[in-house]
XYZ file of C-alpha atoms in Angstrom:
476
model
C 286.731 75.389 -79.454
C 285.362 76.410 -76.059
C 285.617 80.165 -76.717
C 283.779 79.822 -80.035
C 280.875 78.114 -78.324
C 280.530 80.855 -75.729
C 280.436 83.563 -78.372
C 277.611 81.864 -80.228
C 275.481 81.567 -77.134
C 275.916 85.275 -76.400
C 274.698 86.383 -79.776
C 271.650 84.158 -79.447
C 270.658 85.899 -76.211
C 271.009 89.251 -77.865
C 268.817 88.195 -80.764
C 266.112 86.814 -78.445
C 266.068 89.967 -76.310
C 265.907 92.161 -79.375
C 263.052 90.129 -80.731
C 261.070 90.514 -77.565
C 261.637 94.239 -77.494
C 260.654 94.554 -81.117
C 257.503 92.530 -80.485
C 256.559 94.723 -77.522
C 257.222 97.787 -79.592
C 255.012 96.501 -82.325
C 252.267 95.760 -79.799
C 252.611 99.244 -78.272
C 252.527 100.900 -81.687
C 249.642 98.705 -82.688
C 247.567 99.861 -79.741
C 248.664 103.434 -80.323
C 247.451 103.123 -83.879
C 244.209 101.597 -82.602
C 243.639 104.455 -80.166
C 244.229 106.971 -82.888
C 240.723 106.036 -84.073
C 239.291 104.905 -80.769
C 238.877 106.651 -77.456
C 241.379 105.776 -74.740
C 240.504 103.480 -71.845
C 238.640 105.184 -69.002
C 237.079 107.819 -71.290
C 233.556 109.000 -70.344
C 231.798 111.511 -72.599
C 228.771 113.316 -71.228
C 228.166 110.443 -68.832
C 228.467 107.792 -71.569
C 231.297 105.231 -71.390
C 233.445 105.644 -74.541
C 236.417 103.411 -73.644
C 237.732 101.760 -76.841
C 234.871 103.182 -78.933
C 235.059 104.914 -82.267
C 233.271 108.186 -82.854
C 230.439 106.295 -84.514
C 230.187 103.939 -81.539
C 229.914 106.903 -79.146
C 227.356 108.614 -81.358
C 225.258 105.446 -81.347
C 225.475 105.142 -77.549
C 224.588 108.806 -77.051
C 221.650 108.452 -79.393
C 220.370 105.477 -77.420
C 220.835 107.354 -74.144
C 218.971 110.376 -75.463
C 216.074 108.244 -76.679
C 215.347 107.085 -73.133
C 216.472 110.275 -71.414
C 214.420 111.819 -68.627
C 215.279 114.232 -65.826
C 213.889 114.103 -62.311
C 213.085 117.376 -60.595
C 213.296 117.073 -56.816
C 211.138 119.684 -55.085
C 210.251 120.500 -51.487
C 207.679 118.600 -49.473
C 209.106 115.300 -50.859
C 207.730 115.961 -54.323
C 209.455 114.704 -57.474
C 208.383 115.394 -61.053
C 209.800 114.011 -64.282
C 210.449 115.612 -67.651
C 210.812 113.100 -70.503
C 213.338 113.961 -73.195
C 210.888 113.034 -75.935
C 208.406 115.629 -74.594
C 210.899 118.477 -74.804
C 212.358 117.487 -78.178
C 215.756 116.309 -76.958
C 217.970 115.163 -79.865
C 221.682 114.529 -80.426
C 223.889 116.947 -82.352
C 227.102 115.603 -83.831
C 228.984 118.604 -85.135
C 232.520 117.268 -85.129
C 233.049 117.772 -81.412
C 233.695 114.044 -80.878
C 236.221 113.966 -83.692
C 238.045 116.920 -82.179
C 238.088 115.267 -78.776
C 239.491 112.081 -80.363
C 242.206 113.998 -82.196
C 243.093 115.885 -79.057
C 243.836 112.739 -77.038
C 247.414 111.435 -76.831
C 247.133 107.957 -78.283
C 250.773 107.197 -77.407
C 249.862 107.515 -73.707
C 247.368 104.702 -73.901
C 249.041 102.568 -71.147
C 248.623 105.359 -68.577
C 244.922 105.683 -69.476
C 244.268 102.313 -67.847
C 245.065 103.827 -64.445
C 242.806 106.901 -64.431
C 239.410 107.978 -65.786
C 239.014 110.858 -68.219
C 235.652 112.652 -68.170
C 234.809 114.820 -71.161
C 231.873 117.236 -71.326
C 230.791 118.286 -74.794
C 228.113 120.965 -74.553
C 227.011 120.914 -78.155
C 226.025 117.234 -78.298
C 222.407 117.689 -77.212
C 219.729 120.018 -78.409
C 216.092 120.464 -77.376
C 213.039 122.564 -78.177
C 212.951 125.716 -76.060
C 209.243 126.155 -76.719
C 208.476 122.575 -75.661
C 210.641 122.927 -72.563
C 208.791 126.066 -71.430
C 205.435 124.444 -72.143
C 206.283 121.271 -70.214
C 207.687 123.222 -67.277
C 204.538 125.340 -67.161
C 202.456 122.151 -66.880
C 204.363 120.796 -63.886
C 202.307 120.464 -60.708
C 204.956 122.353 -58.742
C 204.413 125.348 -61.045
C 200.725 125.649 -60.160
C 200.514 129.177 -58.744
C 197.422 128.336 -56.712
C 199.404 125.662 -54.844
C 202.598 127.636 -54.405
C 203.243 128.897 -50.903
C 204.967 132.248 -50.677
C 207.967 132.443 -48.353
C 207.487 134.281 -45.076
C 210.127 136.528 -43.593
C 211.415 135.914 -40.112
C 209.509 138.215 -37.807
C 209.076 139.253 -34.219
C 206.447 137.467 -32.165
C 203.660 139.143 -30.279
C 204.498 139.878 -26.668
C 203.984 137.079 -24.169
C 204.441 137.255 -20.419
C 206.593 134.112 -20.414
C 208.971 134.773 -23.325
C 208.454 138.493 -24.026
C 209.457 139.073 -27.678
C 211.131 136.306 -29.703
C 212.088 135.781 -33.339
C 209.723 133.595 -35.346
C 211.889 131.804 -37.955
C 211.334 132.368 -41.629
C 209.233 129.971 -43.714
C 210.773 128.937 -47.029
C 207.562 128.304 -48.934
C 207.329 126.617 -52.352
C 207.258 129.553 -54.742
C 209.606 128.791 -57.665
C 211.685 131.251 -59.679
C 210.687 130.090 -63.153
C 213.569 131.800 -64.988
C 216.065 130.202 -62.619
C 214.460 126.770 -63.042
C 214.629 127.019 -66.843
C 218.265 128.064 -66.663
C 219.130 125.080 -64.455
C 217.204 122.688 -66.727
C 218.947 123.977 -69.857
C 222.339 123.300 -68.335
C 221.317 119.869 -67.028
C 219.701 118.727 -70.294
C 222.705 119.460 -72.504
C 224.813 117.441 -70.049
C 222.182 114.691 -69.950
C 221.993 114.958 -66.158
C 219.294 112.702 -64.801
C 218.213 114.814 -61.795
C 218.284 118.259 -60.270
C 217.397 119.540 -56.794
C 215.463 122.801 -56.750
C 216.741 123.528 -53.239
C 220.413 122.999 -54.065
C 220.102 124.957 -57.288
C 218.447 127.933 -55.562
C 215.269 127.794 -57.622
C 212.954 128.903 -54.804
C 212.053 132.459 -53.901
C 213.860 133.079 -50.640
C 212.615 135.052 -47.622
C 214.120 138.527 -47.526
C 214.626 138.412 -43.750
C 215.966 135.375 -41.892
C 216.309 134.591 -38.197
C 220.045 135.252 -38.544
C 219.389 138.906 -39.379
C 221.484 141.179 -37.153
C 218.902 143.939 -37.525
C 216.098 141.615 -36.388
C 218.125 140.394 -33.399
C 218.868 143.974 -32.368
C 215.203 144.882 -32.761
C 214.110 142.072 -30.426
C 216.794 143.014 -27.906
C 215.687 146.660 -27.889
C 211.995 145.783 -27.624
C 212.651 143.424 -24.713
C 214.635 146.165 -23.001
C 211.423 148.177 -22.705
C 209.144 145.171 -22.165
C 211.039 143.963 -19.083
C 210.152 147.208 -17.273
C 207.965 146.648 -14.220
C 206.620 149.508 -12.102
C 204.654 148.655 -8.963
C 202.565 151.672 -8.002
C 201.880 151.784 -4.283
C 198.598 153.161 -2.914
C 198.781 152.294 0.769
C 197.938 148.620 1.054
C 196.760 148.568 -2.540
C 198.949 148.494 -5.621
C 198.812 148.539 -9.392
C 201.492 146.801 -11.455
C 202.598 148.166 -14.796
C 204.514 145.506 -16.739
C 205.401 144.365 -20.224
C 201.863 143.308 -21.033
C 200.809 146.973 -21.004
C 204.129 148.475 -22.087
C 204.215 146.227 -25.180
C 201.316 148.310 -26.514
C 203.459 151.435 -26.274
C 206.499 150.162 -28.180
C 207.041 151.738 -31.583
C 209.375 150.900 -34.476
C 210.069 153.606 -37.072
C 211.097 153.309 -40.722
C 214.768 153.166 -39.696
C 214.021 150.197 -37.409
C 214.624 152.317 -34.314
C 212.663 151.215 -31.249
C 210.969 153.692 -28.939
C 207.944 154.152 -26.721
C 204.903 156.248 -27.514
C 204.701 159.393 -25.390
C 200.982 159.573 -26.096
C 200.436 156.040 -24.788
C 202.419 156.772 -21.622
C 200.407 159.945 -21.017
C 197.173 158.016 -21.627
C 198.218 155.401 -19.073
C 199.002 158.067 -16.476
C 195.596 159.611 -17.149
C 193.927 156.238 -16.539
C 196.005 155.776 -13.408
C 194.859 159.163 -12.128
C 191.241 158.508 -13.060
C 191.331 155.228 -11.119
C 193.189 156.379 -8.025
C 192.592 160.125 -7.676
C 190.056 161.039 -5.029
C 190.214 164.830 -5.204
C 187.045 166.341 -6.647
C 185.243 163.027 -6.784
C 181.988 162.088 -5.144
C 182.659 160.135 -1.978
C 180.388 158.195 0.349
C 180.734 159.211 3.963
C 179.227 157.616 7.058
C 178.207 160.504 9.281
C 178.308 160.662 13.040
C 174.505 160.601 12.813
C 174.518 157.000 11.683
C 173.535 157.715 8.071
C 175.589 157.775 4.899
C 175.752 160.771 2.594
C 177.404 161.504 -0.709
C 179.740 164.483 -0.677
C 180.300 166.233 -3.997
C 182.783 168.918 -4.870
C 185.798 170.255 -3.089
C 189.462 169.761 -3.750
C 190.481 167.464 -0.926
C 192.084 164.136 -1.747
C 194.788 162.472 -3.756
C 195.585 164.009 -7.120
C 198.375 162.671 -9.315
C 200.548 165.267 -11.043
C 199.906 163.933 -14.515
C 202.577 165.931 -16.355
C 205.326 165.146 -13.856
C 204.379 161.487 -13.537
C 204.344 161.126 -17.326
C 207.866 162.535 -17.467
C 209.131 160.263 -14.667
C 207.447 157.171 -16.084
C 208.900 157.822 -19.538
C 212.391 157.828 -18.049
C 211.780 154.622 -16.090
C 210.508 152.771 -19.158
C 213.408 153.992 -21.302
C 215.814 152.660 -18.682
C 213.939 149.355 -18.353
C 213.615 149.783 -14.585
C 211.988 147.377 -12.131
C 210.887 149.458 -9.134
C 208.137 149.962 -6.573
C 207.102 153.561 -6.001
C 204.359 156.065 -5.329
C 203.323 158.314 -8.209
C 204.133 162.002 -8.273
C 201.293 163.882 -6.549
C 199.899 167.338 -7.063
C 197.709 166.938 -3.954
C 197.935 164.475 -1.094
C 195.531 163.327 1.617
C 195.705 161.890 5.122
C 195.291 158.275 4.133
C 195.558 156.130 0.980
C 192.480 154.618 -0.604
C 188.967 155.943 -0.941
C 188.729 156.823 2.737
C 191.435 159.358 2.119
C 190.529 161.556 5.078
C 191.621 158.782 7.420
C 190.831 159.185 11.134
C 191.560 162.926 11.377
C 188.932 165.238 9.895
C 186.328 167.884 10.609
C 182.746 166.748 9.987
C 180.466 169.706 9.191
C 176.699 169.037 9.084
C 175.087 172.170 7.608
C 171.572 170.850 8.219
C 172.195 170.260 11.932
C 174.497 173.291 12.184
C 176.870 171.093 14.121
C 180.485 169.971 13.678
C 182.783 167.387 15.210
C 186.566 167.287 14.907
C 188.155 163.848 15.106
C 191.880 163.485 15.587
C 193.316 159.995 15.205
C 189.800 158.663 15.609
C 189.091 160.501 18.865
C 186.674 163.402 19.182
C 188.469 166.643 20.120
C 185.789 169.261 19.442
C 182.013 169.132 19.142
C 180.112 172.377 18.677
C 177.164 174.131 17.152
C 177.945 176.818 14.593
C 176.347 179.328 12.256
C 177.018 178.898 8.524
C 176.343 181.078 5.463
C 173.163 183.152 5.147
C 170.792 181.061 3.091
C 168.272 183.846 2.465
C 170.901 186.082 0.902
C 172.450 183.331 -1.232
C 175.603 183.039 0.868
C 175.131 179.399 1.814
C 178.322 177.579 2.778
C 179.332 175.255 -0.101
C 179.304 171.518 0.506
C 182.271 169.344 -0.445
C 185.510 167.824 0.776
C 188.237 170.385 1.364
C 191.720 170.613 2.841
C 192.481 173.200 5.496
C 194.817 175.757 3.946
C 196.504 176.980 7.090
C 195.670 178.541 10.472
C 196.292 182.116 11.608
C 195.836 184.156 14.786
C 194.252 187.613 15.081
C 193.112 188.213 11.538
C 190.645 190.873 10.300
C 188.279 189.415 7.759
C 187.226 191.973 5.177
C 184.549 191.986 2.559
C 182.033 194.295 0.919
C 180.619 196.409 3.762
C 182.306 194.623 6.644
C 185.599 194.162 8.528
C 185.464 191.544 11.289
C 188.467 190.946 13.584
C 188.767 187.305 14.705
C 191.152 185.551 17.053
C 191.339 182.245 15.176
C 191.221 181.980 11.384
C 191.268 178.615 9.593
C 190.344 178.861 5.857
C 189.519 175.743 3.775
C 187.590 176.894 0.676
C 188.718 180.146 -0.871
C 187.562 182.839 1.566
C 185.456 180.379 3.526
C 186.842 179.073 6.801
C 186.385 178.427 10.516
C 186.671 181.326 12.912
C 185.405 182.562 16.253
C 182.425 184.997 16.260
C 182.312 186.834 19.591
C 179.560 189.084 18.267
C 177.081 186.214 18.207
C 175.057 185.398 21.295
C 173.998 181.907 20.193
C 174.903 179.181 17.684
C 173.090 176.318 15.972
C 169.383 176.144 15.220
C 168.216 177.932 12.086
C 170.018 181.255 12.532
C 171.888 180.581 9.301
C 168.707 180.790 7.221
C 168.229 184.548 7.775
C 171.076 185.740 9.986
C 173.924 183.588 8.790
C 177.495 184.496 7.829
C 178.959 185.505 4.502
C 179.744 181.792 4.040
C 182.173 181.052 6.889
C 181.575 178.659 9.774
C 181.107 180.878 12.858
C 182.115 179.139 16.087
C 181.964 179.956 19.753
C 185.317 181.288 20.990
C 186.171 178.218 23.089
C 185.355 175.805 20.256
C 187.346 177.864 17.771
C 190.331 177.947 20.145
C 190.257 174.195 20.779
C 189.960 173.505 17.061
C 192.818 175.921 16.323
C 195.084 174.376 18.950
C 194.595 170.841 17.641
C 194.242 171.126 13.866
C 196.938 171.431 11.196
C 197.031 172.542 7.595
C 195.945 169.823 5.162
C 193.352 168.364 7.491
C 190.193 167.134 5.741
C 187.053 169.218 6.118
C 183.895 167.326 5.084
C 180.906 169.615 4.581
C 177.501 168.093 3.849
C 173.736 168.381 4.327
C 171.635 165.680 5.931
C 167.867 166.233 5.707
C 166.089 165.132 8.864
C 169.012 165.905 11.163
C 167.787 169.391 12.098
C 168.282 170.047 15.807
C 169.656 166.534 16.380
C 172.907 165.630 18.045
C 175.394 163.140 16.609
C 175.592 159.562 17.877
C 179.087 159.651 19.305
C-alpha cells in the first residue's frame, strides 16, 4: 500500500511540471505570434519609438512627427535658423519598407529584445520638395551674401621692432557653401533629424592657408633671419644703425615662396649712406686763421665710401643675419671722422693773402708767403680741399716751354703742388696777378724744406680765397 501511494505522488509532480512548461511555451509562442505583426521591444525607426507597434501604428506616429517637423540650423556667431517641414513640403512615404523591416525581424527572439535597443533607419520614408527646399534655404538670413564675411587666410604681419614678423591667424568668416548645405539638409530631412551644425558639417568656405601651414612658418622664419640683422656703422664718435626696420623694406618673396633681399634696395641704402657721410667733393665751411669763415668748394679730399664694395659686403652681412659694428668700405679716407675731416693737421692756403700756414696736430709748423698761379694768363691756382699725393726730392717740373728743377715737390691737385722756387726774389703781395706760376704754390726754399720735412701724403690742403685779406697776416 505504501509503494502505491508514492508512485501516484510522483506522477502528479510530473503532470504539474509538464503543465507549467506547456503554459510557458504557449505564452512564448503567443508573444512570438504577436511580434510577427508587431515590432519587437526596443525598436526605434527613424527616431520614432516603434516598440510593440504594428506597421500602421508606426506609420501614424511618423505622420504625426512629420506634421510638426522642423530642423534647426546652427550657424556661427551664435545664430540659429529654423526650417519648418511644412514650408519645404515634407511628407511621409510608405512604400513597404516598414513591412520589410517587420518581416526581417526575428520574432522568436523577442525575450532578448527587452535587453537591447534596435535602431532602424529607413531612408525612403520621407520626401520633400527640392524646389521649396532651395527657395527656403535661399531666404535664410545666413545666406544673405551682403552679410556673409569671406574667410581670410593666415598671413604674415607687418614688421615690428618688438616682435619682428609673426603669423596672423586665419579668420573663418561666415561664407556658406550652398551646395554643401543643401546636401547636408537633404540627408538630415530624410532621417527627420531635428538639428544640424554648419561648422561640424563643414558647410563654411574655409581659409586656404592656416597658421599651421609649414610653408608659412618657414616663410616667417626666413624673413626674421634677415630682419634680425643689425649693422652699426661707425663714423668716429657718430654712428648710424641699420636694423630690421629698414631691412624689412628690402625683403622679397618670389612666386615659389623663396625669401631674399633686394640688391637694388641695398645699393640704394649704401648710396644714401654715402650721400649722408661722404665729405669728399662737398662744400665745407672752414674757419680761417684770419678769424673769418669761408666755404670751400671742389677738390677730392675727404671721406668717400666705396659704394660697390660696401654694397657687396652689406649684402653678405644681411644674408647671414649678422649683428656687428663696423666702418664702411672706403674709397678715400681723411684725417678725422665727421665734417671736420681734416682734423688738426692741414695746410691752409689763402690765395687772396698769398699766405699759407701748416698745422700739425694743432700746432703751427710753417707760415709763409707764396706765389700762386698767374691770374692774368688764366693759370690761377684752383680752390678746393685736396689730399697731398706724395712728396719727392729733386724733381724737374716740365710743361709747355719750361723745365724747372726743384728741390722739394709736393703735388696735391693733378700737376699743381707745393715746391721751392729759388728763381724768385720775393713772395706774397700781388705778384701772382701778372707774374705768377703755372698754377703751383711757389715757396721760399726754407719754407718748402720745413713743409717737406714735416708733411706726409694724405694731408689735407685747403685752398680758398678771402676778399679783404690782401696783405694781412693771420691771427695765430
